[in-house]
């Protein structure tokens, strides 16, 4: 639900419009302030009126500046949220891969157990060596210190293996 709402509301676009509108507001307030101070037709007879107009202009400029800052912060938070969603997706992929590996491991143990029960020791040894070689291939890809990168490599290697694509990664 949150993701669907975010797709309808483009934070980047909204923040750009907010920045542009507030920048125009700042320029307009500054122009009024200058006109009030130096304009001939603008009759501010006393110093109090000039200070009042100046204070109003400064308040408008300050408020617009805060809005611009908030718009930039909203864009930054939106980018961080996108990165977190991507990392979460990668962790979900890793979790699915680990579940699949656990399932496969249980199946391999059942095969080995069955071969040993049938006293097919040579066949059990060959089967274990074959499975061990496959595990070694997967283990070679997980060499970074960043779990998200390891998860990405593992997921991509699993995809390649399913499609029969040979993949060689050097880190």
XYZ file of N, CA and C in Angstrom:
513
model
N 0.817 -1.184 0.000
C 0.000 0.000 0.000
C 0.864 1.252 0.000
N 1.899 1.276 0.871
C 2.776 2.436 0.918
C 3.491 2.625 -0.410
N 3.911 1.514 -1.001
C 4.632 1.598 -2.263
C 3.723 2.128 -3.369
N 2.460 1.688 -3.404
C 1.512 2.169 -4.408
C 1.269 3.658 -4.233
N 1.159 4.114 -2.993
C 0.962 5.536 -2.737
C 2.180 6.322 -3.190
N 3.379 5.790 -2.922
C 4.598 6.487 -3.307
C 4.720 6.563 -4.828
N 4.217 5.533 -5.524
C 4.285 5.559 -6.981
C 3.363 6.625 -7.549
N 2.243 6.906 -6.878
C 1.344 7.957 -7.344
C 1.880 9.338 -6.997
N 2.595 9.462 -5.885
C 3.144 10.743 -5.452
C 4.631 10.749 -5.775
N 5.011 11.601 -6.694
C 6.412 11.710 -7.089
C 7.073 12.775 -6.217
N 7.795 12.319 -5.179
C 8.425 13.231 -4.229
C 9.398 14.162 -4.939
N 10.143 13.643 -5.878
C 11.122 14.456 -6.595
C 10.435 15.598 -7.340
N 9.353 15.286 -8.016
C 8.627 16.299 -8.780
C 8.005 17.342 -7.852
N 7.396 16.883 -6.780
C 6.773 17.801 -5.831
C 7.819 18.712 -5.204
N 8.969 18.150 -4.841
C 10.000 18.977 -4.213
C 10.552 20.005 -5.188
N 10.663 19.657 -6.464
C 11.125 20.637 -7.455
C 10.146 21.800 -7.563
N 8.845 21.496 -7.615
C 7.835 22.560 -7.679
C 7.855 23.410 -6.413
N 8.030 22.776 -5.263
C 8.082 23.506 -4.000
C 9.284 24.438 -3.962
N 10.420 23.948 -4.415
C 11.627 24.779 -4.445
C 11.431 25.956 -5.385
N 10.879 25.711 -6.564
C 10.665 26.793 -7.532
C 9.671 27.822 -6.989
N 8.567 27.368 -6.410
C 7.560 28.297 -5.881
C 8.128 29.124 -4.738
N 8.883 28.494 -3.866
C 9.459 29.226 -2.744
C 10.568 30.169 -3.183
N 11.314 29.796 -4.198
C 12.334 30.707 -4.731
C 11.669 31.951 -5.314
N 10.556 31.771 -6.034
C 9.826 32.933 -6.565
C 9.267 33.773 -5.417
N 8.801 33.128 -4.369
C 8.281 33.841 -3.204
C 9.383 34.681 -2.557
N 10.561 34.120 -2.443
C 11.689 34.862 -1.870
C 12.010 36.079 -2.725
N 12.097 35.877 -4.039
C 12.404 36.999 -4.932
C 11.326 38.077 -4.855
N 10.079 37.665 -4.831
C 8.972 38.614 -4.753
C 9.022 39.393 -3.434
N 9.232 38.715 -2.319
C 9.306 39.385 -1.016
C 10.492 40.337 -0.964
N 11.611 39.916 -1.519
C 12.792 40.780 -1.551
C 12.527 42.004 -2.424
N 11.831 41.798 -3.540
C 11.471 42.927 -4.411
C 10.557 43.910 -3.711
N 9.566 43.412 -2.976
C 8.673 44.305 -2.219
C 9.467 45.080 -1.175
N 10.375 44.394 -0.513
C 11.205 45.058 0.493
C 12.028 46.186 -0.129
N 12.661 45.901 -1.263
C 13.462 46.941 -1.926
C 12.586 48.089 -2.415
N 11.429 47.750 -2.957
C 10.515 48.787 -3.445
C 10.022 49.647 -2.285
N 9.762 49.014 -1.136
C 9.294 49.767 0.029
C 10.365 50.720 0.537
N 11.607 50.310 0.438
C 12.685 51.167 0.928
C 13.047 52.279 -0.050
N 13.081 51.938 -1.333
C 13.620 52.890 -2.300
C 12.609 53.394 -3.320
N 11.403 52.866 -3.322
C 10.404 53.281 -4.314
C 9.849 54.663 -4.007
N 9.676 55.481 -5.035
C 9.193 56.850 -4.840
C 7.687 56.877 -4.622
N 6.972 56.007 -5.299
C 5.522 56.040 -5.201
C 5.011 55.302 -3.973
N 5.817 54.518 -3.375
C 5.413 53.749 -2.194
C 5.622 54.653 -0.987
N 4.553 55.155 -0.435
C 4.648 56.151 0.634
C 4.684 55.495 2.004
N 5.856 55.156 2.416
C 6.056 54.722 3.792
C 6.676 55.909 4.505
N 5.839 56.610 5.221
C 6.298 57.875 5.790
C 7.191 57.682 6.991
N 6.915 56.683 7.764
C 7.700 56.527 8.976
C 8.645 55.343 8.922
N 9.543 55.411 9.825
C 10.524 54.327 9.934
C 9.825 53.034 10.391
N 8.778 53.135 11.167
C 8.061 51.962 11.672
C 7.458 51.160 10.531
N 6.889 51.852 9.536
C 6.312 51.149 8.389
C 7.391 50.414 7.598
N 8.531 51.072 7.447
C 9.636 50.440 6.720
C 10.131 49.196 7.465
N 10.236 49.293 8.778
C 10.680 48.150 9.580
C 9.651 47.026 9.500
N 8.357 47.380 9.539
C 7.299 46.378 9.454
C 7.352 45.630 8.125
N 7.468 46.373 7.019
C 7.561 45.736 5.700
C 8.826 44.884 5.620
N 9.923 45.393 6.134
C 11.171 44.631 6.132
C 11.057 43.353 6.940
N 10.430 43.432 8.115
C 10.252 42.250 8.959
C 9.355 41.227 8.271
N 8.287 41.705 7.636
C 7.395 40.784 6.917
C 8.144 40.094 5.784
N 8.944 40.865 5.060
C 9.712 40.271 3.961
C 10.700 39.239 4.494
N 11.360 39.551 5.599
C 12.318 38.603 6.173
C 11.624 37.330 6.663
N 10.441 37.468 7.250
C 9.695 36.294 7.708
C 9.300 35.419 6.522
N 8.851 36.051 5.441
C 8.481 35.292 4.241
C 9.707 34.583 3.669
N 10.819 35.296 3.601
C 12.054 34.700 3.071
C 12.507 33.546 3.967
N 12.450 33.732 5.275
C 12.850 32.684 6.208
C 11.960 31.449 6.048
N 10.646 31.651 5.979
C 9.713 30.533 5.804
C 9.942 29.797 4.498
N 10.168 30.552 3.437
C 10.429 29.920 2.144
C 11.744 29.141 2.185
N 12.734 29.695 2.861
C 14.010 28.987 3.001
C 13.845 27.665 3.737
N 13.027 27.679 4.792
C 12.753 26.432 5.518
C 12.038 25.423 4.627
N 11.093 25.908 3.825
C 10.387 25.010 2.903
C 11.345 24.387 1.896
N 12.263 25.187 1.385
C 13.242 24.666 0.418
C 14.115 23.604 1.085
N 14.564 23.889 2.315
C 15.380 22.907 3.037
C 14.608 21.601 3.230
N 13.342 21.723 3.618
C 12.516 20.531 3.820
C 12.300 19.764 2.518
N 12.178 20.489 1.409
C 12.007 19.818 0.117
C 13.258 19.011 -0.232
N 14.430 19.581 0.014
C 15.668 18.841 -0.243
C 15.766 17.620 0.678
N 15.379 17.787 1.948
C 15.399 16.653 2.882
C 14.430 15.562 2.448
N 13.259 15.955 1.948
C 12.281 14.963 1.477
C 12.844 14.164 0.311
N 13.546 14.842 -0.595
C 14.158 14.131 -1.726
C 15.215 13.151 -1.230
N 16.017 13.583 -0.258
C 17.064 12.722 0.290
C 16.447 11.493 0.960
N 15.397 11.705 1.735
C 14.725 10.597 2.417
C 14.094 9.646 1.406
N 13.531 10.191 0.338
C 12.932 9.336 -0.698
C 13.999 8.452 -1.344
N 15.183 9.024 -1.621
C 16.273 8.225 -2.199
C 16.720 7.138 -1.221
N 16.842 7.494 0.067
C 17.240 6.506 1.067
C 16.203 5.393 1.174
N 14.941 5.758 1.106
C 13.865 4.769 1.174
C 13.947 3.803 -0.005
N 14.222 4.327 -1.188
C 14.355 3.464 -2.367
C 15.515 2.492 -2.194
N 16.641 2.993 -1.655
C 17.794 2.118 -1.450
C 17.483 1.040 -0.413
N 16.767 1.411 0.648
C 16.399 0.421 1.665
C 15.451 -0.627 1.103
N 14.514 -0.199 0.262
C 13.601 -1.160 -0.358
C 14.366 -2.126 -1.257
N 15.355 -1.611 -1.968
C 16.162 -2.479 -2.832
C 16.960 -3.477 -1.990
N 17.566 -2.988 -0.899
C 18.330 -3.874 -0.022
C 17.416 -4.921 0.610
N 16.221 -4.511 0.984
C 15.259 -5.454 1.560
C 14.887 -6.531 0.540
N 14.690 -6.128 -0.691
C 14.395 -7.096 -1.748
C 15.531 -8.086 -1.932
N 16.767 -7.584 -1.862
C 17.919 -8.466 -1.989
C 17.990 -9.442 -0.813
N 17.664 -8.955 0.385
C 17.662 -9.851 1.543
C 16.553 -10.896 1.437
N 15.413 -10.509 0.880
C 14.349 -11.492 0.654
C 14.814 -12.558 -0.332
N 15.528 -12.127 -1.386
C 16.071 -13.089 -2.351
C 17.055 -14.037 -1.675
N 17.913 -13.475 -0.820
C 18.879 -14.308 -0.104
C 18.160 -15.303 0.801
N 17.125 -14.841 1.482
C 16.358 -15.729 2.355
C 15.735 -16.867 1.544
N 15.179 -16.540 0.388
C 14.588 -17.579 -0.468
C 15.660 -18.561 -0.930
N 16.829 -18.041 -1.276
C 17.935 -18.901 -1.703
C 18.365 -19.824 -0.565
N 18.469 -19.261 0.641
C 18.869 -20.082 1.786
C 17.829 -21.154 2.093
N 16.548 -20.816 1.952
C 15.494 -21.817 2.164
C 15.614 -22.937 1.141
N 15.867 -22.556 -0.105
C 16.012 -23.562 -1.164
C 17.233 -24.441 -0.899
N 18.330 -23.811 -0.453
C 19.535 -24.586 -0.157
C 19.294 -25.549 1.009
N 18.564 -25.090 2.018
C 18.247 -25.961 3.155
C 17.427 -27.161 2.675
N 16.456 -26.901 1.823
C 15.623 -27.978 1.278
C 16.489 -28.965 0.494
N 17.354 -28.429 -0.364
C 18.240 -29.291 -1.152
C 19.171 -30.097 -0.247
N 19.680 -29.446 0.804
C 20.590 -30.128 1.718
C 19.893 -31.314 2.391
N 18.657 -31.094 2.818
C 17.901 -32.194 3.429
C 17.730 -33.340 2.432
N 17.445 -33.009 1.183
C 17.297 -34.051 0.158
C 18.607 -34.807 -0.048
N 19.723 -34.067 -0.077
C 21.027 -34.714 -0.252
C 21.319 -35.656 0.917
N 21.005 -35.212 2.128
C 21.226 -36.080 3.290
C 20.384 -37.348 3.204
N 19.167 -37.213 2.718
C 18.307 -38.392 2.573
C 18.887 -39.363 1.552
N 19.436 -38.820 0.460
C 20.047 -39.684 -0.558
C 21.247 -40.411 0.035
N 22.118 -39.656 0.733
C 23.308 -40.269 1.332
C 22.891 -41.322 2.362
N 21.926 -40.994 3.182
C 21.446 -41.950 4.186
C 20.920 -43.221 3.518
N 20.165 -43.043 2.447
C 19.633 -44.202 1.722
C 20.739 -45.056 1.131
N 21.750 -44.417 0.542
C 22.869 -45.170 -0.037
C 23.634 -45.931 1.044
N 23.815 -45.297 2.195
C 24.526 -45.975 3.288
C 23.697 -47.144 3.819
N 22.390 -46.946 3.928
C 21.524 -48.046 4.379
C 21.610 -49.239 3.437
N 21.751 -48.942 2.134
C 21.858 -50.009 1.141
C 23.300 -50.512 1.010
N 24.186 -49.992 1.824
C 25.606 -50.352 1.833
C 26.284 -50.041 0.497
N 25.843 -48.990 -0.142
C 26.450 -48.512 -1.395
C 27.439 -47.400 -1.044
N 28.503 -47.773 -0.349
C 29.441 -46.795 0.193
C 30.178 -46.026 -0.895
N 30.584 -46.699 -1.943
C 31.306 -46.033 -3.034
C 30.400 -44.996 -3.704
N 29.167 -45.394 -3.959
C 28.226 -44.469 -4.587
C 27.934 -43.287 -3.656
N 27.838 -43.546 -2.354
C 27.601 -42.478 -1.376
C 28.770 -41.502 -1.371
N 29.997 -42.036 -1.440
C 31.179 -41.176 -1.456
C 31.203 -40.312 -2.711
N 30.914 -40.898 -3.865
C 30.891 -40.135 -5.118
C 29.812 -39.048 -5.077
N 28.676 -39.416 -4.511
C 27.576 -38.449 -4.413
C 27.983 -37.275 -3.512
N 28.604 -37.580 -2.379
C 29.054 -36.531 -1.455
C 30.087 -35.638 -2.133
N 31.026 -36.227 -2.873
C 32.046 -35.433 -3.565
C 31.412 -34.506 -4.600
N 30.414 -35.010 -5.312
C 29.731 -34.206 -6.324
C 29.000 -33.023 -5.664
N 28.288 -33.300 -4.594
C 27.558 -32.246 -3.877
C 28.538 -31.251 -3.261
N 29.635 -31.756 -2.710
C 30.640 -30.882 -2.112
C 31.221 -29.929 -3.161
N 31.452 -30.432 -4.359
C 31.954 -29.578 -5.441
C 30.976 -28.461 -5.775
N 29.684 -28.775 -5.779
C 28.675 -27.743 -6.033
C 28.676 -26.687 -4.930
N 28.815 -27.129 -3.683
C 28.839 -26.198 -2.552
C 30.070 -25.302 -2.636
N 31.184 -25.849 -3.054
C 32.409 -25.061 -3.209
C 32.222 -23.946 -4.236
N 31.528 -24.249 -5.327
C 31.283 -23.228 -6.349
C 30.484 -22.063 -5.782
N 29.463 -22.364 -5.010
C 28.646 -21.306 -4.414
C 29.462 -20.529 -3.390
N 30.260 -21.222 -2.603
C 31.058 -20.572 -1.564
C 32.086 -19.607 -2.114
N 32.552 -19.836 -3.321
C 33.563 -18.954 -3.912
C 33.004 -17.573 -4.218
N 31.712 -17.478 -4.470
C 31.139 -16.186 -4.842
C 30.931 -15.280 -3.638
N 30.916 -15.842 -2.442
C 30.615 -15.047 -1.254
C 31.898 -14.583 -0.583
N 32.574 -13.615 -1.209
C 33.868 -13.193 -0.697
C 33.913 -11.734 -0.278
N 32.825 -11.006 -0.383
C 32.867 -9.608 0.016
C 32.465 -9.478 1.475
N 32.751 -8.326 2.040
C 32.381 -8.062 3.429
C 30.993 -7.439 3.528
N 30.325 -7.287 2.390
C 29.012 -6.642 2.363
C 27.951 -7.707 2.103
N 27.132 -8.015 3.096
C 26.137 -9.080 2.937
C 25.177 -8.844 1.775
N 24.804 -7.596 1.529
C 23.871 -7.318 0.427
C 24.501 -7.676 -0.916
N 25.792 -7.403 -1.068
C 26.491 -7.748 -2.315
C 26.589 -9.269 -2.435
N 26.905 -9.927 -1.329
C 26.960 -11.395 -1.342
C 25.612 -11.984 -1.732
N 24.543 -11.402 -1.184
C 23.193 -11.879 -1.509
C 22.897 -11.686 -2.985
N 23.299 -10.544 -3.515
C 23.070 -10.269 -4.932
C 23.821 -11.276 -5.797
N 25.098 -11.518 -5.474
C 25.874 -12.498 -6.234
C 25.243 -13.885 -6.147
N 24.842 -14.269 -4.943
C 24.252 -15.602 -4.765
C 22.968 -15.737 -5.573
N 22.136 -14.691 -5.543
C 20.872 -14.741 -6.293
C 21.137 -14.812 -7.794
N 22.081 -14.016 -8.273
C 22.385 -14.015 -9.711
C 23.020 -15.335 -10.136
N 23.874 -15.893 -9.287
C 24.487 -17.176 -9.630
C 23.431 -18.280 -9.668
N 22.466 -18.217 -8.748
C 21.387 -19.210 -8.753
C 20.545 -19.071 -10.017
N 20.270 -17.826 -10.427
C 19.524 -17.598 -11.671
C 20.277 -18.173 -12.865
N 21.583 -17.909 -12.909
C 22.396 -18.411 -14.021
C 22.423 -19.937 -14.025
N 22.548 -20.521 -12.845
C 22.591 -21.981 -12.758
C 21.283 -22.592 -13.250
N 20.153 -21.975 -12.880
C 18.848 -22.467 -13.337
C 18.730 -22.417 -14.852
N 19.313 -21.382 -15.457
C 19.202 -21.190 -16.906
C 20.334 -21.862 -17.672
N 21.237 -22.518 -16.948
C 22.332 -23.219 -17.600
C 23.431 -22.292 -18.097
N 23.543 -21.136 -17.506
C 24.560 -20.158 -17.899
C 25.739 -20.293 -16.949
N 26.939 -20.417 -17.531
C 28.132 -20.513 -16.702
C 28.566 -19.104 -16.328
N 28.817 -18.884 -15.045
C 29.154 -17.551 -14.554
C 30.449 -17.626 -13.775
N 31.362 -16.708 -14.065
C 32.632 -16.648 -13.352
C 32.778 -15.238 -12.797
N 32.909 -15.125 -11.487
C 33.008 -13.822 -10.835
C 34.368 -13.715 -10.175
N 35.042 -12.604 -10.435
C 36.323 -12.354 -9.772
C 36.197 -11.073 -8.972
N 36.526 -11.166 -7.688
C 36.407 -10.003 -6.798
C 37.784 -9.614 -6.319
